């Protein structure tokens, strides 16, 4: 067998071991930032997402464009079928605290 094949198989076996609870082979990288604390990502339910959108004065379509997702994705969040994750949760967190952030950052420009 080639060295590449052996390396790939070793990596796959490590992944399987990790998934089965063996954390000894995991490589974890932690950014050094002793002077800051980063808030955890919030979990948003369907009503919270709807309220954030409404407080931002956005339609489903406009909100989806601002979030960088499809309108169907926002609809699925607001109906409770799916939940946002990652960067979407962080942006929701920002909009929850500052509903006008998109306008203040000129991501949205109101005609007039």
Phi, psi and omega in degrees: 000152181282161178295324179297316179299313180299320179295317178296315180296321177298317178297317179296320177295322176297319178298315179298316178300316180298315180297334180267008172110354180275099184271003184290338183260003181283140173256117181246130178248125181242127178286134178278115178207070187293342186260007178230155173236131181255126180296143178292159176291137177277155171257125184252130175272174187299321181289322178297319179296315179300316180295320177298316179298314181294319178294335176276359180056048182236146172285168176304314183296312181296319179298316179300315179299316180296324181282345181078028179229174179281160177298323178298326178295313179297319177301319180291328175294312185287341176267352179085007179289317179231166176233146179289159177216171174053232184299329178296319178295321180294318179294321175299321179297318178295314181292330177295320180280329183220084183302337181265009184303320181296325178283318180298325179272005179060029171285327174243133174239125180272126180292144175138000000 
